[in-house]
Short mmCIF file of C-alpha atoms and ligand atoms in Angstrom, two decimals:
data_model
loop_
_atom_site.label_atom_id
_atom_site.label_comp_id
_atom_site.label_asym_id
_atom_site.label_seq_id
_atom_site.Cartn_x
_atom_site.Cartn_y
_atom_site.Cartn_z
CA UNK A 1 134.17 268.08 160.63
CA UNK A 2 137.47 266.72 158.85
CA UNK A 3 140.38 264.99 160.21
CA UNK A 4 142.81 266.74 157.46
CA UNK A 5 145.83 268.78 159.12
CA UNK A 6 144.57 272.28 159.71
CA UNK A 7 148.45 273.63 158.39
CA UNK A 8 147.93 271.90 155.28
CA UNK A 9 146.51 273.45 151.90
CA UNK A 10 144.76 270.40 150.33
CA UNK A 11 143.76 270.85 146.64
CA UNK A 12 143.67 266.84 146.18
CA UNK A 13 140.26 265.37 147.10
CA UNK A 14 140.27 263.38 143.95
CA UNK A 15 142.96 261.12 144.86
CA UNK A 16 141.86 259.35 147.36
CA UNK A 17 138.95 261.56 149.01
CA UNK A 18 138.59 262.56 152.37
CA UNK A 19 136.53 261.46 154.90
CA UNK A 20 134.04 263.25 157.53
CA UNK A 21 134.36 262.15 161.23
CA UNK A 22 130.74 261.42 161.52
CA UNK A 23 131.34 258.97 158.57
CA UNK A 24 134.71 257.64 160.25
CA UNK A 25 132.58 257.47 163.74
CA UNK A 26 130.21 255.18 162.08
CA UNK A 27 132.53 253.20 160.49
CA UNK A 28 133.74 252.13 163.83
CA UNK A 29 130.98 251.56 165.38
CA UNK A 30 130.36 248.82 162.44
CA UNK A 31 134.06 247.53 163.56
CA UNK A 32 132.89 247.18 167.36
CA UNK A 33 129.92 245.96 166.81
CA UNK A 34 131.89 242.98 164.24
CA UNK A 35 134.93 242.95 167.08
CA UNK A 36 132.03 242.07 169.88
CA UNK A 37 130.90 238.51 168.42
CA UNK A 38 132.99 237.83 164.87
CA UNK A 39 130.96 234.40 163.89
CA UNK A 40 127.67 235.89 164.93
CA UNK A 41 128.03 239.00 162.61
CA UNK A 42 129.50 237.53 159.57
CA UNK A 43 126.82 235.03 159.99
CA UNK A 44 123.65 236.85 160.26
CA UNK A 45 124.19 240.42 160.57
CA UNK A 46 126.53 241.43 157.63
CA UNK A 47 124.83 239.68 154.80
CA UNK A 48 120.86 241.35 155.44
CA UNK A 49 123.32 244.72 156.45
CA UNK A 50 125.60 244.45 153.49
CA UNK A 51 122.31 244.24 150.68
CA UNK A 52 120.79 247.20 152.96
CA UNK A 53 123.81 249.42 152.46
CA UNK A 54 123.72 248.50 149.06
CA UNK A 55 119.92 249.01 148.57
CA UNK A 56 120.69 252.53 149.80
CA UNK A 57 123.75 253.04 147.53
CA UNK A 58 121.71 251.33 144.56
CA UNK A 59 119.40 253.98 145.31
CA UNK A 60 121.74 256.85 145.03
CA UNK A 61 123.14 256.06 141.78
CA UNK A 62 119.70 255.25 140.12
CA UNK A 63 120.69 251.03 140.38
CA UNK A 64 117.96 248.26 141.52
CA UNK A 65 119.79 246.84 144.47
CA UNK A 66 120.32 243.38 142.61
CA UNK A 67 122.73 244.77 140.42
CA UNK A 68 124.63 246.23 142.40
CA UNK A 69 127.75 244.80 144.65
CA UNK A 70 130.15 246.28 146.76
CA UNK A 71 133.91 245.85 145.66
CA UNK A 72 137.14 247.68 147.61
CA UNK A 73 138.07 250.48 144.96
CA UNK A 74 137.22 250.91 141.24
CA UNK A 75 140.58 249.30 140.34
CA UNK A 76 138.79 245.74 141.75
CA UNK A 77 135.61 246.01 139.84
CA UNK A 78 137.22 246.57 135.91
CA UNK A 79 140.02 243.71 137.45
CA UNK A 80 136.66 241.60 137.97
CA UNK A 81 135.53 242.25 134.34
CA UNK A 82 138.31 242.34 132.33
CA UNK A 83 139.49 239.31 134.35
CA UNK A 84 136.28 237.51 133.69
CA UNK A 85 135.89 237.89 129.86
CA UNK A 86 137.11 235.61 127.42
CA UNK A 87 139.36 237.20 124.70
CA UNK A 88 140.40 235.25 121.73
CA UNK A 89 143.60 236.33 119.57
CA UNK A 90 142.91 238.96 117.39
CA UNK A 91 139.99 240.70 119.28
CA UNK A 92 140.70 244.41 120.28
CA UNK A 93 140.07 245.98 123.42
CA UNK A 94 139.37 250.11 122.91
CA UNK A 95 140.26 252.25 125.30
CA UNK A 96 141.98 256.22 125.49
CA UNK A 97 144.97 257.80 126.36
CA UNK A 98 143.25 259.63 128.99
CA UNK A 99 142.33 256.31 131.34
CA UNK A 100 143.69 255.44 134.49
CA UNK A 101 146.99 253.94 134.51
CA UNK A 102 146.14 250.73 136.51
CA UNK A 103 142.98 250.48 134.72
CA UNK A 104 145.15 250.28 131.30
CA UNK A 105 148.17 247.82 133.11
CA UNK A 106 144.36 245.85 133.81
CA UNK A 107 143.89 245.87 129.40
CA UNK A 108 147.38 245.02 128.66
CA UNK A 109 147.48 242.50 131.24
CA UNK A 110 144.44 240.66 129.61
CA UNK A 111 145.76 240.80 126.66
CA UNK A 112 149.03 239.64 126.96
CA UNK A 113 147.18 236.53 128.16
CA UNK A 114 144.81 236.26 125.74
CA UNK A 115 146.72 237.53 122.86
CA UNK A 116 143.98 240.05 122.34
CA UNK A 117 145.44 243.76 121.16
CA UNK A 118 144.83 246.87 123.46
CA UNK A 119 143.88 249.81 120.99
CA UNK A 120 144.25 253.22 122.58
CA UNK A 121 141.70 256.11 120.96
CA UNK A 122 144.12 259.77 121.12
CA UNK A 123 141.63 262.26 122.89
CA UNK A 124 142.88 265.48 122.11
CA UNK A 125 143.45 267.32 125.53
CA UNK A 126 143.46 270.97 124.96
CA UNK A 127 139.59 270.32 123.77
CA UNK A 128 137.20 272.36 123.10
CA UNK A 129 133.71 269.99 122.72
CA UNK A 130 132.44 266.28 123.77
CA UNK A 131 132.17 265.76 120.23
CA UNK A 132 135.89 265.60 119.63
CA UNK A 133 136.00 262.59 122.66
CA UNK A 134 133.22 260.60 120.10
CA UNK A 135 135.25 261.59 117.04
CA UNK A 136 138.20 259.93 118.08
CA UNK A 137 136.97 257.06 119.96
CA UNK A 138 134.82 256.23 116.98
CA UNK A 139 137.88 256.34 114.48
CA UNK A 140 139.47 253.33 116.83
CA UNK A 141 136.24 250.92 116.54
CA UNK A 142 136.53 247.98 114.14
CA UNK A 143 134.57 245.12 113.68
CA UNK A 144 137.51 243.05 115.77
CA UNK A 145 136.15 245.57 118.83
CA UNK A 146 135.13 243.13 121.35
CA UNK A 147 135.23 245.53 124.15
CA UNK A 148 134.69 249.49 125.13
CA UNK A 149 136.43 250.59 128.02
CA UNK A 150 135.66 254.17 128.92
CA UNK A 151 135.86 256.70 131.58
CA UNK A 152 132.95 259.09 133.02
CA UNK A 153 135.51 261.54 134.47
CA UNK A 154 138.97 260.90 133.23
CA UNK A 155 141.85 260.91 136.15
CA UNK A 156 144.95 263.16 134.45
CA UNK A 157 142.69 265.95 132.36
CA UNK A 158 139.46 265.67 134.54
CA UNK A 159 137.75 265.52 131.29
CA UNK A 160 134.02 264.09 131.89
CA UNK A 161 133.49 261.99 128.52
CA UNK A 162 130.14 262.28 127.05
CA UNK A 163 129.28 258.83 128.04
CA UNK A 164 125.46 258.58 126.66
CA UNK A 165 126.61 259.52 122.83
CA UNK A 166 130.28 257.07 123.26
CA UNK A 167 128.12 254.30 124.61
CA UNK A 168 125.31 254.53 121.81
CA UNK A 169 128.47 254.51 119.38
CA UNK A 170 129.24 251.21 120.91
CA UNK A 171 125.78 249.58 121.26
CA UNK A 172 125.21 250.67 117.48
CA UNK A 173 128.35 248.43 116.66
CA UNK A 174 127.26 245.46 119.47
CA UNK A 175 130.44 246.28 121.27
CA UNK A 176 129.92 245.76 125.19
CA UNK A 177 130.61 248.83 127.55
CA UNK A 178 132.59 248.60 130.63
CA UNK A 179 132.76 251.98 132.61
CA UNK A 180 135.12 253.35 135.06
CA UNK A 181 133.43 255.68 136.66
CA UNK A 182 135.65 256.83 139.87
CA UNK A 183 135.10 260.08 140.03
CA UNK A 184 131.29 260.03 139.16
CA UNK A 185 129.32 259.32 142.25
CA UNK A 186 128.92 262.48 144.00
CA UNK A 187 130.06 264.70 141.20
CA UNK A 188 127.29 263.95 138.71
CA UNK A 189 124.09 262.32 138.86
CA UNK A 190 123.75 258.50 137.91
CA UNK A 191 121.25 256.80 136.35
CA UNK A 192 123.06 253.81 135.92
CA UNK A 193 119.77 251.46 134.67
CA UNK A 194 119.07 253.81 131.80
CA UNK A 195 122.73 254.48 130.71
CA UNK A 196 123.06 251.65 128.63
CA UNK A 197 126.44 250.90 129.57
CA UNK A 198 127.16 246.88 130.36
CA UNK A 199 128.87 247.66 133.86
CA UNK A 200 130.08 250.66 135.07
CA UNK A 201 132.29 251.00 138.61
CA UNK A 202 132.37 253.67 141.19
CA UNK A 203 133.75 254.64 143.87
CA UNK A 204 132.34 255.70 147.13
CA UNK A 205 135.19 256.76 148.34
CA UNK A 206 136.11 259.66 146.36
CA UNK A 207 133.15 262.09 146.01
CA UNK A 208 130.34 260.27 147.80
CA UNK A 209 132.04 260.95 151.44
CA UNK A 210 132.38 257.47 152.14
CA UNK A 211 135.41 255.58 154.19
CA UNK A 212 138.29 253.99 152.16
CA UNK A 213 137.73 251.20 150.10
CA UNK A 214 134.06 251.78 150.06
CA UNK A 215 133.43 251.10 145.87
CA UNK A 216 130.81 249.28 143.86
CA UNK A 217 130.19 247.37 140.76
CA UNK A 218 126.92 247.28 138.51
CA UNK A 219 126.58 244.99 136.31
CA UNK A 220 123.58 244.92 133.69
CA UNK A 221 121.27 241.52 134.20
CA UNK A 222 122.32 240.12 130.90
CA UNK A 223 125.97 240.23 132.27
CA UNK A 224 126.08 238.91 135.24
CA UNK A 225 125.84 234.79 135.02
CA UNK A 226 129.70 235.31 133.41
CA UNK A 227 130.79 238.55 135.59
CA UNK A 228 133.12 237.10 138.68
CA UNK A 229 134.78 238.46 141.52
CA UNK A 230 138.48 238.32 140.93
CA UNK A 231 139.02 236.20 144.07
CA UNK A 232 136.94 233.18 143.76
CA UNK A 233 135.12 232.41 146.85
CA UNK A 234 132.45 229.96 148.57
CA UNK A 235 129.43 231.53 146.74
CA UNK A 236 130.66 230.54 143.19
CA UNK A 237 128.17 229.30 140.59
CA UNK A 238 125.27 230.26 143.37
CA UNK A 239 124.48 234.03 141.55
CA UNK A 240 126.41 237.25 140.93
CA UNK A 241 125.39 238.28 144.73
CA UNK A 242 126.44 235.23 146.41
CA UNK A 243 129.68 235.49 144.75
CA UNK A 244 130.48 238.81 145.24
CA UNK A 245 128.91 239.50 148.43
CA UNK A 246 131.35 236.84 150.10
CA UNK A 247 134.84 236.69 148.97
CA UNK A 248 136.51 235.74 151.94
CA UNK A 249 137.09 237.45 155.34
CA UNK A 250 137.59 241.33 154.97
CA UNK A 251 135.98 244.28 156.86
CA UNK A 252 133.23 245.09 155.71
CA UNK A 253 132.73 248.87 157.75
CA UNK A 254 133.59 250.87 155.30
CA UNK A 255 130.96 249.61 152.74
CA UNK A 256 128.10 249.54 155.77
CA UNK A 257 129.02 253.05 156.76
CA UNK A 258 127.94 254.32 153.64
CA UNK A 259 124.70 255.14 155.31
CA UNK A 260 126.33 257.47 156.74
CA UNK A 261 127.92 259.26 154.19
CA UNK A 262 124.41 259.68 152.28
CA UNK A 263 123.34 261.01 155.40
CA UNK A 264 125.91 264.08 155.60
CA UNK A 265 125.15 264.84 152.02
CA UNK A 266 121.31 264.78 152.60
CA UNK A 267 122.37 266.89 155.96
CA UNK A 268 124.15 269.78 153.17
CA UNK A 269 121.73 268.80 150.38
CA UNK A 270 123.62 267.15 146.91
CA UNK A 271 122.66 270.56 144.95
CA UNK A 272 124.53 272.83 147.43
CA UNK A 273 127.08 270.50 147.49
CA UNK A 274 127.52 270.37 143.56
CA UNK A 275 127.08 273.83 143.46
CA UNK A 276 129.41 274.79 145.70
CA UNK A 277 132.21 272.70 144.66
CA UNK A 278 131.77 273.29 141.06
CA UNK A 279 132.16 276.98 141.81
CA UNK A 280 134.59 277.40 143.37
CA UNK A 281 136.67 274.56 140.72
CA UNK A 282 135.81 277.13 138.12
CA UNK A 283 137.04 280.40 139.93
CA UNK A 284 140.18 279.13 141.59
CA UNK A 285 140.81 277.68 137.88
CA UNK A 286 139.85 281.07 136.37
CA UNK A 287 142.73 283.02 139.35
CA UNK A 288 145.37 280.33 137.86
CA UNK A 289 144.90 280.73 134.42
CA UNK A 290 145.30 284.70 134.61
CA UNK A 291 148.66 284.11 136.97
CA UNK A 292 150.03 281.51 134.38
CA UNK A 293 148.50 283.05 131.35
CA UNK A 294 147.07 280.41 128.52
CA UNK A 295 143.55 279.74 127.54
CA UNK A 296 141.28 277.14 129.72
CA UNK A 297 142.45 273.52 127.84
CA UNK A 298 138.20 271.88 128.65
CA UNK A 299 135.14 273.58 128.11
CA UNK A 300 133.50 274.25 131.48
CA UNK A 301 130.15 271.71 130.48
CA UNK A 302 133.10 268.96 130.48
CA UNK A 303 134.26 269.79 133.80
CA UNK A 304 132.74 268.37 137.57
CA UNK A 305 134.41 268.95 140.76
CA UNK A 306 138.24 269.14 139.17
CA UNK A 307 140.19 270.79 136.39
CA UNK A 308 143.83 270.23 134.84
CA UNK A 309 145.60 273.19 133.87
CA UNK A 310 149.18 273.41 131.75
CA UNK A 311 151.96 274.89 134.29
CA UNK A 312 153.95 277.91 133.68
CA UNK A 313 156.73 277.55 130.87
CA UNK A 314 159.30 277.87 132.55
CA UNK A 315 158.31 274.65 134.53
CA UNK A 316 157.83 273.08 131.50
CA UNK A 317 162.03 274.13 130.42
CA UNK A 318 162.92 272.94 134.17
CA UNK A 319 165.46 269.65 134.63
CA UNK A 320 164.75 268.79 131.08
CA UNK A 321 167.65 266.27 131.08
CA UNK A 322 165.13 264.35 133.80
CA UNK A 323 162.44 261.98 132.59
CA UNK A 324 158.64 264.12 133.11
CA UNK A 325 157.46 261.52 135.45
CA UNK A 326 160.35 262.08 138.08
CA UNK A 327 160.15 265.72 137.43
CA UNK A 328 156.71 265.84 138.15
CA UNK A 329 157.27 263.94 141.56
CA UNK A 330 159.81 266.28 142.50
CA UNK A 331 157.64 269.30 141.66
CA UNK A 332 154.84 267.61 143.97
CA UNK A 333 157.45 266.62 146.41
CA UNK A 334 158.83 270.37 146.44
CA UNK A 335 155.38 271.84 146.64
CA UNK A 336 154.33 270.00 149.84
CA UNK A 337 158.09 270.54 151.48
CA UNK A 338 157.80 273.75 151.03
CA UNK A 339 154.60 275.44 151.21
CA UNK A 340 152.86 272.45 152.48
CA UNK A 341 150.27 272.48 149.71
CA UNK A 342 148.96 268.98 148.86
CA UNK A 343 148.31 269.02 144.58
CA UNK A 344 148.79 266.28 142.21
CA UNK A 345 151.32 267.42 139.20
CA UNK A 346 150.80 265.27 136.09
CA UNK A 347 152.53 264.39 133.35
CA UNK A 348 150.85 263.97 130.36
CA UNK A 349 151.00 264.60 126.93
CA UNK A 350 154.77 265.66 127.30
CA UNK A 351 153.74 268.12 129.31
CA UNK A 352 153.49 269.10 133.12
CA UNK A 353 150.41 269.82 134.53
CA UNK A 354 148.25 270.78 137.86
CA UNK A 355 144.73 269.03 138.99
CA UNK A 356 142.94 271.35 141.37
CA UNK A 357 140.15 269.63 143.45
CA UNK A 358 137.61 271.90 144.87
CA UNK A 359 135.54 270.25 147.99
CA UNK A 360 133.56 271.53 150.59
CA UNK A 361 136.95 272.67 153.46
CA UNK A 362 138.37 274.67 150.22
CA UNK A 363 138.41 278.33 149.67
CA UNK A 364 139.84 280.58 146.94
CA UNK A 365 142.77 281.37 149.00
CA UNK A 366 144.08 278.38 149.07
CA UNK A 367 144.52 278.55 145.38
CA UNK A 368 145.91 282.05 145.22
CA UNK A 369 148.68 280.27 147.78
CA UNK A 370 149.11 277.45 145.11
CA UNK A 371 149.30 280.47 142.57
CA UNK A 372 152.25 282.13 144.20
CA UNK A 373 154.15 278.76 145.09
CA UNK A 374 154.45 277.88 141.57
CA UNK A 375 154.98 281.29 140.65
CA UNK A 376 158.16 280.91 142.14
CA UNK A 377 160.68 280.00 139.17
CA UNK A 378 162.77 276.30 140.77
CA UNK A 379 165.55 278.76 141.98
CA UNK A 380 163.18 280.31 144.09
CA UNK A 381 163.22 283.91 142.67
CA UNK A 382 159.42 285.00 142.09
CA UNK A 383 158.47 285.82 138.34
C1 LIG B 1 139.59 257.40 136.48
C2 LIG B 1 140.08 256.58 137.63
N1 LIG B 1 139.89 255.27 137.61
C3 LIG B 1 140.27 254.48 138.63
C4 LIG B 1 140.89 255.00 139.73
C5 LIG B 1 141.32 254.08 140.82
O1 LIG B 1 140.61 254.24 141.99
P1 LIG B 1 140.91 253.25 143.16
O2 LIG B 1 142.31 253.49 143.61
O3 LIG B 1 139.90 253.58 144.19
O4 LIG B 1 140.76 251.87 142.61
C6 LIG B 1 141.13 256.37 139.80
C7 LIG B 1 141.80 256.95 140.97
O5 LIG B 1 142.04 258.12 141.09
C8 LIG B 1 140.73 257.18 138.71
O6 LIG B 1 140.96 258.49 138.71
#
């Protein structure tokens, strides 16, 4: 059912996904189909295909088709808002410490240019209730605020924010709402017309099953005449879905086999899925936390599919006269050498920690094996 190697433990599904071969079969059948008559495809085929795929997706994430676009990853849709808003000098952009580090190069990147300020909201991670994500977010707002940007399931703590009360915060003040929701589609369900937010981004590609690059952007109607693609293209000034259903020649299979991917959800049902993976997050995070000792650092009603959890101390004393980022690669690095165990280590907070991912081909053993490999003390005897 999966193409991942079958001598491989991997715990990371939240990086970049992974992808069933009934999904990937599809997806080239889209390519062959393209590869048979190019002109005749991009021509008529792909644009009526295209707005059904993205009727379907619409669909699945509780969108009316017209606001919603396809874009390659989530990293391209908050570059096409943050790219197409003017900032003046002065105005502050709010985001956390807990976003995704491209999305924040994104802020400071617009700001630089527009001499705007990027103001980062501290999250406390340990936390213990939603309310302490609204608490500090709201101590960051000022009247300068001229833009929210905020996570639905944060990438280093796997927090998910309580996005209806942070966005009501914002629409209270006026302040525009950009989500980056990566991790959300599959993990939770969307109602994206009703959430209030002013666009929120997705990706397909993570949770919903779908090929690589497969990602979309929805943008609320009163946003859209001044929301661009970041690559400016032959359907300019003709309507958000002219311009961001063309922007240049790309393939386009892994955005038309998400019919596919709904399909082998619908084949499992979404409950069983959730269900499953939401388990089995919370008991292989349960077997770590009694091997490593501590006390869980989220509440479980602010937890999906993953869950970051502090690593042993004496990790956290290891090659201190290293910087944490390069000691967390080399723990990574070490882990998958080793014991061929695939598991993001993070460093955050002046800290090291692990990000389990529970999906479907995972079972508790595979965590118990994680367990003992970093039970191991860095000169290998066992603790
Ligand atoms: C919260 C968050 N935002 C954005 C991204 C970027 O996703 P992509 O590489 O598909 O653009 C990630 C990736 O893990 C993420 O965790």
């Amino acid at each position: 059912m999966w193409g991942l190697d079958p001598q491989a433990i991997f715990l990371n599904h939240g990086s970049y996904g992974a992808t069933p071969k009934t999904v990937l079969q599809a997806q080239s059948a889209w390519r062959e189909r393209l590869e048979a008559q190019p002109v005749q495809f991009m021509g008529e085929v792909l644009p009526r295909a295209l707005r059904a795929a993205a009727a379907e997706l619409a669909h699945c994430v509780g969108a009316e088709p017209e606001n919603l676009v396809f874009v390659e990853n989530a990293t391209s849709g908050v570059n096409a808002v943050l790219r197409s808003l003017q900032f003046q000098p002065g105005d502050e952009i709010a985001y956390t410490n807990q976003g995704y580090g491209a999305v924040r190069q994104a802020i400071q990147f617009v700001s630089a240019q527009s001499g705007s300020l990027p103001v980062e909201a501290q999250i406390p991670f340990p936390i213990t209730e939603p309310e302490q994500v609204v608490a500090a977010f709201e101590a960051i707002l000022t009247p300068q605020t001229r833009l929210a940007v905020l996570d639905h399931i944060t990438s280093p703590t796997a927090l998910i924010y309580p996005l209806p009360e942070l966005i009501s915060l914002c629409r209270e003040r006026g302040i525009p709402v950009l989500v980056d929701g990566a991790h959300a589609p599959g993990t939770l369900p969307l109602a994206l017309e009703t959430l209030g937010a002013d666009w929120y981004t997705g990706n397909a590609h993570k949770w919903l099953f779908a090929p690589k690059g497969c990602a979309f952007l929805w943008v609320a109607p009163h946003q859209q005449a001044h929301t661009h693609p970041t690559v400016i293209s032959h359907g300019f000034g003709q309507g958000f879905l002219a311009e961001f259903d063309w922007v240049g020649t790309r393939d386009p299979s892994a955005w038309l086999a998400i019919s596919a991917a709904l399909e082998f959800i619908q084949g499992l049902g979404i409950d069983p899925i959730r269900q499953h993976n939401h388990t089995l997050m919370m008991q292989a995070r349960q077997l770590l936390l009694e091997r490593f000792g501590g006390i869980p650092p989220a509440p479980e009603n602010m937890l999906g599919f993953m869950a970051t959890l502090p690593l042993p101390s004496f990790w956290q004393q290891w090659r201190l006269d290293l910087p944490l980022p390069i000691r967390a690669r080399q723990l990574h690095d070490d882990l998958w050498h080793r014991h061929r165990i695939e598991v993001p280590i993070i460093p955050f907070a002046e800290q090291l920690w692990v990000r389990i991912s529970a999906q479907l081909y995972n079972h508790l053993a595979e965590y118990e094996q994680l367990a003992l490999a970093l039970e191991r003390r860095p000169d290998g005897f066992a603790v």
